[in-house]
Amino acid sequence: MNHIMVKTREQVSVCVIDCEVITSMAWDEENNRGAAVWGIRVEFSDGEVVDLPDLCTRQSEVEALKTKLEGAVLSPDFLGDVVDDYLGYIYGLPFCQ
């Protein structure tokens, strides 16, 4: 569990309070046209907002990630690691050790 210290020296968990699926357009060289790509905007209880705009071309995969992140006790510092692991899982990539 990740914690931050406040002036009272009491430990407070940082958690995800909101997730939103976002979309943008990227150029598809193979088909010579624009293609929708999906990402996620994550808001944390400490007020930090992180946008990861270009994760996947399948909306359903990003929706599943959103569901997994909602309410998670997670520091913004580790969001990238969680997303990397998830992308490795859906694309069948080996985990780095």
Short mmCIF file of C-alpha atoms in Angstrom, two decimals:
data_model
loop_
_atom_site.label_atom_id
_atom_site.label_comp_id
_atom_site.label_asym_id
_atom_site.label_seq_id
_atom_site.Cartn_x
_atom_site.Cartn_y
_atom_site.Cartn_z
CA MET A 1 0.00 0.00 0.00
CA ASN A 2 1.37 3.44 -0.90
CA HIS A 3 1.21 6.24 1.66
CA ILE A 4 2.06 9.91 1.89
CA MET A 5 2.91 11.73 5.09
CA VAL A 6 0.94 14.80 6.15
CA LYS A 7 1.76 17.34 8.86
CA THR A 8 0.05 15.24 11.52
CA ARG A 9 2.46 12.37 10.70
CA GLU A 10 -0.50 10.16 10.03
CA GLN A 11 -0.28 7.99 6.92
CA VAL A 12 -2.80 8.73 4.18
CA SER A 13 -3.39 6.46 1.19
CA VAL A 14 -3.42 7.94 -2.29
CA CYS A 15 -6.05 6.36 -4.48
CA VAL A 16 -7.65 6.72 -7.87
CA ILE A 17 -10.86 8.75 -7.54
CA ASP A 18 -11.78 9.04 -11.23
CA CYS A 19 -10.86 7.43 -14.54
CA GLU A 20 -11.98 8.56 -17.96
CA VAL A 21 -11.36 6.91 -21.33
CA ILE A 22 -10.04 9.47 -23.82
CA THR A 23 -9.60 9.26 -27.58
CA SER A 24 -7.40 10.96 -30.13
CA MET A 25 -6.40 10.45 -33.73
CA ALA A 26 -3.08 9.05 -34.94
CA TRP A 27 -1.81 8.54 -38.47
CA ASP A 28 -1.95 4.93 -39.67
CA GLU A 29 0.94 4.57 -42.16
CA GLU A 30 -0.13 1.09 -43.22
CA ASN A 31 -3.62 2.20 -44.29
CA ASN A 32 -2.64 5.79 -45.13
CA ARG A 33 -5.38 7.34 -42.99
CA GLY A 34 -6.19 8.57 -39.51
CA ALA A 35 -7.11 6.03 -36.85
CA ALA A 36 -8.65 6.40 -33.40
CA VAL A 37 -6.39 5.57 -30.47
CA TRP A 38 -7.59 5.24 -26.92
CA GLY A 39 -6.05 6.31 -23.67
CA ILE A 40 -6.99 7.14 -20.12
CA ARG A 41 -7.12 10.16 -17.81
CA VAL A 42 -6.64 9.27 -14.15
CA GLU A 43 -7.39 11.58 -11.22
CA PHE A 44 -5.88 10.82 -7.82
CA SER A 45 -7.09 11.73 -4.33
CA ASP A 46 -4.09 14.04 -3.88
CA GLY A 47 -5.33 16.17 -6.81
CA GLU A 48 -2.86 14.96 -9.42
CA VAL A 49 -4.28 14.19 -12.88
CA VAL A 50 -2.35 12.01 -15.33
CA ASP A 51 -3.21 11.65 -19.03
CA LEU A 52 -1.97 8.65 -20.99
CA PRO A 53 -3.48 9.49 -24.40
CA ASP A 54 -2.23 6.78 -26.77
CA LEU A 55 -2.37 3.31 -25.24
CA CYS A 56 -4.34 1.09 -27.59
CA THR A 57 -6.41 1.00 -30.77
CA ARG A 58 -9.12 -1.06 -29.04
CA GLN A 59 -11.51 0.90 -26.86
CA SER A 60 -12.62 -2.24 -25.01
CA GLU A 61 -9.10 -2.88 -23.72
CA VAL A 62 -8.84 0.65 -22.31
CA GLU A 63 -12.32 0.32 -20.77
CA ALA A 64 -11.11 -2.84 -19.01
CA LEU A 65 -8.04 -0.98 -17.70
CA LYS A 66 -10.30 1.82 -16.46
CA THR A 67 -12.39 -0.71 -14.54
CA LYS A 68 -9.28 -2.19 -12.92
CA LEU A 69 -7.96 1.24 -11.87
CA GLU A 70 -11.16 2.70 -10.42
CA GLY A 71 -10.78 3.00 -6.65
CA ALA A 72 -7.29 1.45 -6.61
CA VAL A 73 -4.89 2.48 -3.87
CA LEU A 74 -2.09 3.65 -6.14
CA SER A 75 0.44 6.45 -6.22
CA PRO A 76 0.69 8.46 -9.47
CA ASP A 77 4.39 7.53 -9.49
CA PHE A 78 3.49 3.89 -10.16
CA LEU A 79 0.69 4.38 -12.70
CA GLY A 80 3.11 3.92 -15.60
CA ASP A 81 4.29 0.58 -14.21
CA VAL A 82 0.72 -0.67 -13.80
CA VAL A 83 -0.18 0.40 -17.35
CA ASP A 84 3.00 -1.19 -18.79
CA ASP A 85 2.15 -4.48 -17.07
CA TYR A 86 -1.42 -4.32 -18.36
CA LEU A 87 -0.30 -3.66 -21.95
CA GLY A 88 2.17 -6.53 -21.65
CA TYR A 89 -0.68 -8.74 -20.50
CA ILE A 90 -3.07 -7.85 -23.34
CA TYR A 91 -0.39 -8.02 -26.04
CA GLY A 92 1.32 -11.10 -24.61
CA LEU A 93 4.65 -9.38 -23.99
CA PRO A 94 7.02 -10.81 -21.38
CA PHE A 95 7.42 -8.93 -18.12
CA CYS A 96 10.83 -7.34 -17.53
CA GLN A 97 12.66 -8.40 -14.39
#
